[in-house]
Each structure stands twice: as structure tokens, then as C-alpha cells.
């Protein structure tokens, strides 16, 4: 049976700012449950002495020297912005959207 | 809605406070945390940005080695355990201060854990020590700066839209989180202030940050809860982004007074974010945290783990400089002052100013006299920290030099300092602009003495008959006549010579 409920999907959708319809909630609950079940099989073979892996390549301590390099020209940044005003990114009203 | 407040001392008769402090400090690296953009303060908006800190697709962050090392050094100075392996995590949230919609931080694997910082506060019974335990020190990146447009006061409430400058986004931050601080009672506000002060001094002595609070490079989130003695801890409020030492103290005090009133009236404290207002010294309600936020933290896949080896940590430990408490003990011995006198300097945040003044060549007692006297009084009157007065150790050095050479008397020196404090320029500019030169030629002084003697013949007679204490009236008159620009000791000597009386 699915581990992921419609309520779980609704919660995730709210966190990700996605608007999902009623049938989509059911649809994704089924799909996500199947994915969770598939991933859970890994736990069956991973013994307690195998740590969870977040990075597939065993590399640590990759650091950069504290040196300055030129970034992007402001005109280039402005050209990418959906809206631009007073040398800054213009973003929609923050409060009151919900 | 306006809040009610209970008298501070009354509040602490009924309740015990628990504090928690989360301090964010911008590290003083040349480049950002995960990219090579510069970190200099005050650059034109959006001129210190690149593909990484703007979160453009395909960009890859690489951590700044100096930032990692600075965090470890801070952890060591706070007596923390340094993790042998830890990762970065993504903190996901929707707010335009980060273009990526997440902030790279550390979550369940902070680089440093379980330390402490000892602080000393003044009490009526003398200095008292508190050990503030440190929960964790972790690395993260700062966010961009928002400006709110439309509405009335530039605040987020009622704004029509906002503008974002991402120069600050990605500047290395370390966050230092205390364990709950209990048992401070009515000293809670000063313990909070002493802790942040000590933390700031520690960062400076390590050279990991210049900690310019006025530029927002140190910000403190102040958690306060109250409960009746012996009861479980109450619900806390979190006052965000308090950015001066004085404000930290005031925010704690105000929250104690507010929460005590709420609880006494039978209400409940709401777990929420609050904002501190410099003008009123009060906090107002921000966003409610009733619904715990879900940041969906997960390990940052673009950055590899940090695994400092033991030898590296030991090398960093062996290179730690003298920490502020040790430095203060040494200064105290060198200056030959008591615990009480040293604590007085600590309380007004004058230790480094006095040390700088002594280093500039001023006698320690003279240096202390200026900073704890006239300057402390003016700072207090203006409601600012001593360090933000327009006076530096060099100012005091110059004034002392002019006094030593006989160019200024103490009273002229005070007027010169007054001018510097009023923003009239440096000492020499003020002396010249205000005409603060000593009347030193004997003939003008003798003329003034003769006039004073002629105006007060009875006093003159008393002095002649040996009542030398009467000389004060004549000296006073001469000082008045010369508008204070005479050396009183010299006037006195000339007066006795004039009257042929031995002093």
C-alpha cells in the first residue's frame, strides 16, 4: 500500500509552491509511493555498517584559495533579470501572497 | 495592538528568564564562501556577483578554504569539539533574498560543537562570572539585501514590490548558537550583552572578522522565555537581527518586561519572530512560528564533505593568539589597576580603546581618565557606544602631547576635545579654529593680575598678610579675564611674586 498519502503530497506541493488538482494529488501519491518503495529496497541490502551515501565519489576537502576573481558585468546581470529597477532585481510583493 | 510591560524588577521577582543567543558573523575573507566574488562592503548594487552566487544553472560552488579554517579557529577558541567529517546542507525556502531559493548552511553536522565562553559582568557585589555554553558553530552564506518599495515607510508590510542587491549573497557567515542560558535572573540583559561583546572581541583577536556591527557584520537573534521559579521553561520569542551590543541588552530587557506582563495577565506567550526597534527599545511581532517551518534540509550534493585531519586541527590550535580574557588580565597587570577598575573599562567597552591609546604613547592612567570620564559621559548622553564617537586613540595622544608641552591646560584640553566631539575636525584644527592658545606672555598675565588685585583690594590684603588660600579668588578672576586660556598654576606663581609673598 502507498506510504505517501494525498495529504503528504499536498504538504510537499505547498512547500514547493505548486498548485495541484485533486486528481493530481492521487496521481502523485501513487507515483511517489512507488518511488519510495523502490528506494526502500536499498535498505534491505545496506547493513548497519554501510553509511548512507550523499556523495558517490569519496572525495573530501576540496577547497578554493581565498582569491578574488571578476564576476559578471552588471549590464549582463540586468539583461537576465525578469524585472530591473535602480540597479537591482525587482521582485513581486513578498507579503500578502497567501 | 500595543503591548503591556511589567516593571523589570517586579518581573524578575515572579519569573526566571532563559536566554538563547544565535549570532551570525560575516567572516573577513576577501572572497565569498562558494565563489570568488569580492566581499568588500559598500560596492554599487549587484556589482559583486557571478554565476555561482546568482544561482545560475550549471554553476558549481567550491568552498573557501580560509572560511573553513576561520570557523575551526573560532571553534577551538570556544573550546569546541571539531568534527572529523561534516557536510553542507541546503536550507530550502522561498524568499527573494537568495536567488537559488535555498541557502547553503550546515544542519545536523555542524563543524564545531559543545564549547563554552566565559563572561564577566559587574554586580553590586563585584564582578561575577558566567559560563555560556556553546551548542554549535557552523558555516553558511549570507543573503542578499532587500529594499522595499511603495507603502509608507520602506517596510515589508504594505510594500508594493521589493528590490534586491545580491552583493551580500554568498558572503561567508558563521553562526554561533548557545545552549539555553539559565540562572542569570536580573543579570540576563547584561549577561547577553557581555556574551556578544566577548564573542566580538574573540573574533577580532583571532582576526577572522573585523566585526563592524554598524555595517551589519554581526547580527544576533535573541531568544527569551520566562517561567515561574521551578516550573518548566516557558514559550520563547525570537527577536531577529539585533545589531548592536546596547540593543542586545535592551531587547532582552524589553522581552522580559513584555512576557511578564502577558503571563501575569493570564495570557500565553506566542512562539514567534519579533523585530527590535532602536528608537523605542521595544520589539514588535513579526511572523508567527506556530506552524514549524519546514526547510527540507538535505545534504548539498554540489559540495564535498569537509574532513579536517587531526594534525591540521592541532596546528591551528597551537597558532591561536592570546584570547581577550587573557589579554585583559595582562593589561590589568601592566596598567596596575584593580579588578573593579578593569571591569569598569569592560562595561563601557573601553579596554581596546585604552590599550590603543597606551600603545600610541599615552600614560595608562591618563588614557583611562579620558575614556572613562569625559568621553564615557558624552557617549552615554548621545546613547552611542564609545567606539562610535569621533575620537580615536590618536586624538587623546595629541591632546596629551599638547598638555605635556604646555601648549594646553587641562581646561583648554577639554575644550579642544569638545570641539573634536562636535565634529569640528582633529585636535589641531579645533585648537586653531577656536583659538585655544595659552596666554603665556608674562606681561599680559601680570596686567590681568594687577586688574584683579585692584578690583578686590580686600583679597589682596589677605594674601599679603599670609592667607594664601585667598589667592584662589584672584586666580579665578584672571582665568575669567583670559577666558580660561591661562595656566592657573603659572598665574598663581606670578601672583605671589607680584605680592612678594612666599607660597
XYZ file of C-alpha atoms in Angstrom:
601
model
C 0.000 0.000 0.000
C 1.196 3.538 -0.689
C 3.320 5.078 2.052
C 2.754 8.563 0.725
C -0.705 9.957 1.371
C -2.581 12.619 -0.536
C -2.033 14.885 2.490
C 1.724 14.333 2.238
C 1.635 15.351 -1.412
C -0.461 18.414 -0.613
C 2.072 19.401 2.058
C 5.015 18.950 -0.302
C 3.224 20.861 -3.006
C 2.609 23.754 -0.632
C 6.314 23.819 0.381
C 7.322 23.809 -3.290
C 4.678 26.419 -4.183
C 2.973 24.058 -6.643
C -0.770 24.149 -7.191
C -2.049 20.596 -7.708
C -5.579 19.486 -8.566
C -7.478 16.760 -6.707
C -6.690 14.065 -9.288
C -3.045 15.143 -9.377
C -2.764 14.620 -5.606
C -3.877 10.997 -6.052
C -1.698 10.558 -9.131
C 1.496 11.774 -7.413
C 0.720 9.993 -4.145
C 0.715 6.691 -6.089
C 3.851 7.562 -8.057
C 5.801 8.811 -5.046
C 4.819 5.717 -3.066
C 6.199 3.528 -5.833
C 9.447 5.514 -5.827
C 9.784 5.299 -2.038
C 9.163 1.557 -2.208
C 11.832 1.141 -4.872
C 14.365 3.136 -2.849
C 13.445 1.182 0.296
C 14.844 -1.959 -1.319
C 18.316 -0.450 -0.941
C 17.814 -0.614 2.826
C 17.361 -4.342 2.569
C 20.886 -4.830 1.294
C 22.555 -1.978 3.206
C 23.723 -3.373 6.538
C 24.292 -1.191 9.595
C 27.973 -0.864 8.709
C 27.228 0.864 5.407
C 26.788 4.594 5.999
C 24.186 6.487 3.948
C 25.834 7.950 0.862
C 25.192 11.521 -0.173
C 28.242 11.806 -2.430
C 29.063 8.947 -4.798
C 32.760 9.865 -5.153
C 34.887 9.522 -1.988
C 36.482 12.977 -2.143
C 36.753 15.393 0.792
C 38.265 18.824 1.486
C 38.019 20.361 -1.943
C 38.697 23.997 -1.129
C 39.411 27.137 -3.051
C 42.088 29.783 -2.313
C 40.628 32.987 -0.910
C 41.233 35.000 -4.057
C 39.040 37.467 -5.883
C 38.087 36.994 -9.497
C 35.905 39.243 -11.600
C 32.258 38.214 -11.728
C 29.564 39.314 -14.157
C 29.185 42.813 -15.516
C 26.092 44.490 -14.128
C 24.670 45.058 -17.601
C 24.841 41.294 -18.195
C 23.116 40.643 -14.865
C 20.443 43.227 -15.623
C 19.818 41.661 -19.013
C 18.956 38.339 -17.338
C 16.608 39.798 -14.754
C 12.871 39.438 -15.352
C 12.490 42.955 -13.932
C 15.162 45.513 -13.027
C 14.991 48.875 -11.293
C 17.566 51.163 -9.723
C 20.400 48.661 -10.437
C 18.520 45.972 -8.516
C 16.363 42.951 -9.219
C 12.735 43.917 -8.919
C 10.651 41.202 -7.280
C 6.887 40.982 -6.670
C 5.319 41.905 -3.358
C 6.585 39.483 -0.699
C 3.845 39.578 1.942
C 0.172 39.017 1.318
C 0.507 36.448 -1.455
C -1.167 33.734 0.639
C -2.035 46.438 19.135
C 0.213 47.791 21.855
C 1.985 45.627 24.387
C 1.854 45.984 28.162
C 5.055 45.872 30.182
C 5.753 44.915 33.751
C 8.429 46.700 35.769
C 11.717 44.841 35.183
C 12.475 44.072 38.835
C 8.907 43.087 39.573
C 9.018 40.747 36.543
C 12.111 39.030 37.900
C 10.560 38.548 41.302
C 7.839 36.476 39.665
C 9.710 34.791 36.799
C 13.028 33.294 35.816
C 14.370 34.037 32.329
C 16.027 31.553 29.985
C 18.102 33.029 27.155
C 19.393 31.628 23.908
C 21.575 33.601 21.507
C 22.239 32.869 17.866
C 24.950 35.108 16.493
C 25.793 35.484 12.823
C 29.156 36.946 11.958
C 30.456 37.745 8.497
C 33.980 36.418 8.135
C 36.636 38.815 6.914
C 37.639 36.831 3.844
C 38.500 38.613 0.611
C 36.171 36.424 -1.461
C 32.763 34.847 -0.903
C 32.006 31.468 0.661
C 31.493 29.444 -2.512
C 32.713 31.724 -5.305
C 35.483 34.235 -5.989
C 33.372 37.410 -5.887
C 34.728 40.143 -3.605
C 33.136 40.798 -0.217
C 34.009 44.488 0.226
C 31.245 46.490 1.901
C 29.579 49.397 0.134
C 30.105 48.481 -3.540
C 27.438 49.612 -6.043
C 24.464 47.210 -6.095
C 24.877 43.923 -7.968
C 28.490 44.528 -8.994
C 29.939 41.714 -6.837
C 28.001 38.794 -8.257
C 28.679 35.830 -10.552
C 27.011 32.707 -11.882
C 27.540 30.847 -8.569
C 26.136 33.395 -6.117
C 23.293 34.230 -8.501
C 22.455 30.523 -8.635
C 22.611 30.296 -12.423
C 22.123 26.825 -13.908
C 25.288 24.790 -14.358
C 27.381 26.741 -11.862
C 29.305 24.823 -9.205
C 30.229 26.137 -5.759
C 33.653 25.451 -4.188
C 34.187 26.273 -0.522
C 36.623 28.991 0.542
C 39.494 27.298 2.438
C 40.156 30.329 4.624
C 36.497 30.391 5.703
C 36.716 26.748 6.812
C 39.929 27.456 8.681
C 38.454 30.571 10.332
C 35.464 28.568 11.536
C 37.715 25.886 13.018
C 39.831 28.546 14.744
C 36.703 30.121 16.200
C 35.536 26.676 17.342
C 38.879 25.978 19.001
C 38.874 29.356 20.759
C 35.401 28.469 22.084
C 36.706 25.103 23.367
C 34.525 23.178 20.904
C 34.954 19.671 19.520
C 35.835 19.869 15.824
C 34.020 17.354 13.633
C 36.307 14.954 11.801
C 33.774 14.823 8.944
C 30.815 17.046 8.123
C 28.722 18.196 5.227
C 26.912 21.252 3.980
C 23.137 21.195 3.635
C 20.586 23.070 1.595
C 18.036 25.038 3.568
C 15.125 25.450 1.177
C 12.802 28.427 1.416
C 11.007 30.850 -0.831
C 12.202 34.367 -0.207
C 13.907 36.573 -2.769
C 16.942 37.324 -0.589
C 18.527 34.189 -2.076
C 18.372 33.732 -5.834
C 18.753 29.942 -5.536
C 15.676 29.567 -3.290
C 17.944 27.862 -0.806
C 20.778 28.878 1.452
C 23.816 26.635 1.792
C 24.249 26.018 5.502
C 25.046 23.165 7.858
C 22.235 21.247 9.504
C 22.785 18.077 11.527
C 26.559 18.009 11.032
C 27.991 21.328 12.261
C 31.761 21.781 12.063
C 32.110 22.667 15.766
C 30.052 21.548 18.781
C 29.946 21.667 22.580
C 32.073 24.611 23.648
C 31.821 27.446 26.091
C 32.678 31.109 26.565
C 33.227 32.635 30.000
C 31.958 36.154 30.551
C 32.195 38.539 33.489
C 29.546 41.060 34.480
C 29.555 43.732 37.145
C 27.183 43.337 40.066
C 26.710 45.242 43.318
C 28.785 42.528 44.995
C 31.635 42.841 42.483
C 32.424 41.080 39.198
C 30.585 37.795 38.629
C 31.465 35.082 36.117
C 29.070 33.150 33.925
C 29.946 30.253 31.668
C 27.876 30.417 28.484
C 27.760 27.012 26.861
C 28.014 26.803 23.088
C 25.797 24.317 21.274
C 27.392 24.640 17.854
C 29.346 26.776 15.408
C 28.564 26.215 11.760
C 29.287 27.666 8.342
C 26.775 29.199 5.981
C 26.369 32.009 3.480
C 24.819 35.433 3.904
C 21.744 36.532 1.969
C 21.087 39.455 -0.357
C 19.777 42.819 0.752
C 16.152 43.754 0.169
C 14.767 47.247 -0.201
C 11.001 47.551 -0.009
C 9.315 49.997 -2.340
C 5.901 51.571 -2.166
C 3.848 51.636 1.029
C 4.721 54.272 3.583
C 7.952 53.630 5.472
C 10.073 51.306 3.346
C 8.890 48.352 5.405
C 7.924 44.983 4.018
C 4.356 45.472 5.267
C 2.368 47.384 2.731
C 5.197 47.352 0.176
C 4.116 47.124 -3.477
C 7.290 45.349 -4.549
C 10.909 44.888 -3.454
C 14.371 45.432 -4.922
C 17.271 43.075 -4.342
C 21.026 43.597 -4.277
C 22.898 40.278 -4.256
C 26.361 41.664 -3.376
C 25.972 40.255 0.139
C 24.575 36.919 -1.040
C 27.249 34.284 -0.508
C 29.477 36.196 1.928
C 30.832 33.661 4.456
C 28.946 33.613 7.723
C 29.465 31.644 10.824
C 26.571 31.059 13.155
C 27.321 30.561 16.832
C 24.460 29.083 18.847
C 24.415 28.949 22.641
C 22.790 26.293 24.758
C 19.987 27.685 26.944
C 21.468 30.192 29.382
C 19.836 29.767 32.797
C 20.305 31.187 36.270
C 21.092 34.745 35.265
C 17.995 36.292 36.910
C 18.035 40.067 36.748
C 21.513 39.956 35.162
C 20.051 38.374 31.979
C 20.286 41.546 29.851
C 23.884 42.296 30.874
C 24.957 38.660 30.531
C 23.571 38.674 26.974
C 25.471 41.858 26.200
C 28.672 40.608 27.842
C 28.481 37.396 25.830
C 28.122 39.168 22.486
C 30.874 41.627 23.438
C 33.218 38.785 24.390
C 32.353 36.930 21.194
C 33.087 40.053 19.145
C 36.420 40.602 20.893
C 37.325 36.962 20.377
C 36.593 37.172 16.645
C 38.699 40.316 16.406
C 41.617 38.855 18.306
C 41.534 35.790 16.044
C 41.476 38.097 13.039
C 38.655 36.080 11.450
C 36.339 39.089 11.189
C 36.614 42.826 11.701
C 33.103 42.664 13.213
C 31.766 46.036 12.150
C 28.384 45.961 13.831
C 27.313 49.238 12.247
C 27.749 47.590 8.835
C 25.731 44.601 9.973
C 28.645 42.187 10.039
C 27.488 40.832 13.424
C 23.790 40.189 13.999
C 22.186 38.490 16.907
C 18.916 36.593 17.245
C 17.814 36.874 20.850
C 15.617 34.117 22.297
C 13.911 34.792 25.614
C 11.395 32.800 27.644
C 10.078 33.213 31.156
C 8.658 30.768 33.652
C 7.764 30.899 37.351
C 10.603 29.608 39.548
C 10.881 25.823 39.449
C 8.359 25.409 36.611
C 9.174 24.005 33.139
C 10.565 26.573 30.677
C 8.078 28.848 29.021
C 7.439 29.518 25.332
C 10.166 31.638 23.757
C 10.119 34.542 21.398
C 12.931 35.166 18.948
C 13.949 38.767 18.287
C 15.797 38.776 14.959
C 18.781 40.723 13.688
C 19.654 42.791 16.727
C 22.784 44.566 15.620
C 24.396 46.499 18.442
C 25.645 45.500 21.870
C 23.348 48.002 23.510
C 20.374 46.711 21.542
C 21.041 43.126 22.640
C 20.791 44.228 26.252
C 17.680 46.305 25.618
C 15.955 43.580 23.604
C 16.368 41.045 26.416
C 15.131 43.530 28.971
C 12.139 44.519 26.883
C 11.140 40.898 26.202
C 11.316 40.080 29.920
C 9.082 43.067 30.705
C 6.627 42.212 27.922
C 6.357 38.473 28.532
C 5.988 39.015 32.290
C 3.001 41.273 31.633
C 1.451 38.717 29.253
C 1.881 35.827 31.700
C 0.701 37.824 34.711
C -2.468 38.794 32.892
C -3.135 35.084 32.307
C -2.183 35.176 28.640
C 0.265 32.968 26.814
C 3.464 33.917 25.056
C 3.269 33.199 21.344
C 6.225 31.458 19.748
C 7.097 33.970 17.064
C 9.720 36.100 15.415
C 9.893 39.667 16.703
C 11.652 42.793 15.453
C 13.629 45.169 17.644
C 13.219 48.918 17.231
C 16.162 51.136 18.123
C 14.012 54.201 18.674
C 11.652 52.740 21.264
C 13.825 49.932 22.638
C 10.795 47.646 22.177
C 10.019 44.679 19.961
C 7.027 44.114 17.720
C 5.522 40.917 16.430
C 6.729 39.542 13.122
C 5.910 36.235 11.574
C 4.301 33.620 13.805
C 6.148 30.341 14.159
C 3.062 28.407 15.268
C 3.454 26.279 12.154
C 7.001 24.994 12.446
C 8.828 25.868 9.268
C 9.891 23.023 7.059
C 13.135 23.847 5.291
C 13.502 20.371 3.747
C 17.206 20.274 4.610
C 19.198 17.777 2.619
C 22.940 17.258 2.032
C 24.306 19.721 -0.529
C 25.277 17.470 -3.468
C 27.462 20.130 -5.133
C 29.927 20.413 -2.235
C 32.073 17.578 -0.945
C 32.361 16.868 2.795
C 34.801 18.776 4.989
C 37.038 16.392 6.920
C 39.732 18.267 8.856
C 42.528 15.931 9.902
C 43.888 15.906 13.433
C 47.271 17.358 12.523
C 45.682 20.356 10.831
C 43.436 20.995 13.833
C 46.379 20.745 16.220
C 48.420 23.161 14.124
C 45.539 25.655 14.182
C 45.169 25.140 17.933
C 48.865 25.824 18.511
C 48.621 29.037 16.478
C 45.710 30.555 18.408
C 46.538 34.071 19.605
C 46.124 35.392 23.119
C 42.388 35.328 23.827
C 40.691 38.502 25.132
C 40.251 37.335 28.742
C 43.969 36.512 28.982
C 44.848 39.758 27.241
C 42.711 41.696 29.711
C 44.436 40.041 32.655
C 47.799 41.060 31.182
C 46.625 44.642 30.507
C 45.309 44.881 34.040
C 48.737 43.981 35.446
C 50.557 46.301 33.048
C 48.277 49.205 33.859
C 48.361 48.433 37.577
C 44.602 48.633 38.115
C 42.147 46.693 40.289
C 39.555 44.090 39.203
C 36.918 46.698 39.816
C 38.643 49.309 37.630
C 39.185 46.758 34.869
C 35.532 45.703 34.992
C 34.535 49.361 34.695
C 36.508 49.532 31.436
C 34.950 46.292 30.184
C 31.451 47.554 30.985
C 31.811 50.621 28.806
C 33.711 48.642 26.157
C 36.811 50.787 26.637
C 39.565 48.175 27.054
C 40.751 48.219 23.457
C 40.376 51.994 23.215
C 42.546 52.469 26.304
C 45.001 49.834 25.023
C 45.204 51.677 21.695
C 45.745 54.973 23.495
C 48.504 53.489 25.648
C 50.055 51.964 22.533
C 50.021 55.447 20.974
C 52.273 56.555 23.825
C 49.868 57.900 26.463
C 50.310 57.095 30.137
C 47.788 54.364 31.169
C 46.166 56.391 33.923
C 45.746 59.413 31.644
C 44.332 57.186 28.911
C 41.823 55.683 31.343
C 40.883 59.106 32.692
C 39.845 60.405 29.254
C 37.867 57.333 28.169
C 36.084 56.681 31.466
C 35.482 60.344 32.230
C 34.590 62.932 29.650
C 34.211 60.526 26.719
C 32.066 57.972 28.575
C 29.830 60.808 29.720
C 29.339 62.104 26.168
C 28.766 58.585 24.752
C 26.153 57.994 27.409
C 24.456 61.322 26.715
C 24.336 60.543 22.999
C 23.229 56.947 23.609
C 26.048 55.524 21.480
C 28.985 53.191 22.024
C 32.319 54.785 22.949
C 33.926 53.460 19.790
C 31.489 55.336 17.575
C 32.444 58.739 18.980
C 34.547 60.771 16.526
C 37.518 60.398 18.876
C 40.377 57.933 18.446
C 43.433 56.968 20.496
C 45.370 59.355 18.237
C 43.113 62.235 19.371
C 43.903 61.546 23.009
C 47.589 61.174 22.234
C 47.700 64.580 20.549
C 45.837 66.225 23.413
C 48.187 64.729 25.984
C 51.145 65.852 23.874
C 49.854 69.431 23.847
C 49.260 69.330 27.594
C 52.767 67.956 28.220
C 54.381 70.654 26.075
C 52.498 73.308 27.990
C 50.538 74.399 24.904
C 47.220 73.431 26.532
C 45.999 73.454 30.105
C 43.588 70.773 31.291
C 40.663 73.089 30.784
C 41.772 74.121 27.286
C 42.324 70.437 26.506
C 38.746 69.688 27.494
C 37.534 72.441 25.174
C 39.671 71.051 22.351
C 38.140 67.631 22.914
C 34.682 69.170 22.983
C 35.402 70.572 19.519
C 36.564 67.222 18.195
C 33.414 65.604 19.615
C 31.322 68.275 17.918
C 32.861 67.245 14.605
C 34.933 70.405 14.148
C 37.978 68.468 12.959
C 41.072 66.992 14.569
C 42.725 68.406 17.677
C 44.997 70.850 15.857
C 42.174 72.127 13.661
C 39.974 72.730 16.705
C 42.780 74.424 18.650
C 43.412 76.758 15.761
C 39.750 77.385 14.828
C 38.661 78.001 18.409
C 41.799 79.967 19.230
C 42.637 77.735 22.161
C 46.101 79.104 22.747
C 47.512 79.693 26.135
C 48.114 83.307 27.189
C 51.691 82.710 28.200
C 53.443 86.020 27.996
C 54.025 87.305 31.492
C 53.174 90.921 30.784
C 49.566 90.208 29.768
C 49.147 87.856 32.714
C 50.622 90.438 35.109
C 48.327 93.081 33.671
C 45.336 90.811 34.327
C 46.627 90.100 37.860
C 47.014 93.819 38.594
C 43.472 94.486 37.409
C 42.111 91.673 39.582
C 44.050 92.913 42.626
C 42.773 96.440 42.077
C 39.175 95.163 41.864
C 39.487 93.081 45.025
C 41.708 95.118 47.395
C 40.478 93.237 50.491
C 41.542 89.907 48.971
C 44.916 91.394 48.026
C 45.352 92.482 51.661
C 44.520 88.984 52.952
C 47.123 87.387 50.705
C 49.738 89.903 51.738
C 49.030 89.066 55.374
C 49.788 85.390 54.618
C 46.306 83.927 53.917
C 47.483 82.147 50.768
C 44.197 80.262 50.297
C 42.599 83.597 49.386
C 44.685 83.568 46.186
C 42.006 81.424 44.538
C 39.744 84.432 44.076
C 42.414 86.344 42.173
C 43.471 83.353 40.078
C 39.792 82.775 39.264
C 39.375 86.374 38.147
C 42.447 86.150 35.908
C 41.230 82.893 34.392
C 37.891 84.544 33.679
C 39.568 87.581 32.148
C 41.648 85.363 29.856
C 38.602 83.185 29.017
C 40.291 80.199 30.610
C 43.264 80.449 28.308
C 45.868 80.852 31.023
C 47.747 78.288 33.048
C 46.279 78.621 36.553
C 49.463 77.357 38.240
C 51.523 79.931 36.438
C 49.088 82.720 37.330
C 49.369 81.670 40.956
C 53.168 81.802 40.900
C 53.170 85.220 39.224
C 50.614 86.481 41.734
C 52.772 85.524 44.708
C 55.838 87.057 43.064
C 53.892 90.251 42.452
C 52.845 90.490 46.079
C 56.232 89.342 47.361
C 54.626 86.570 49.390
C 56.120 83.107 49.811
C 53.761 80.315 48.781
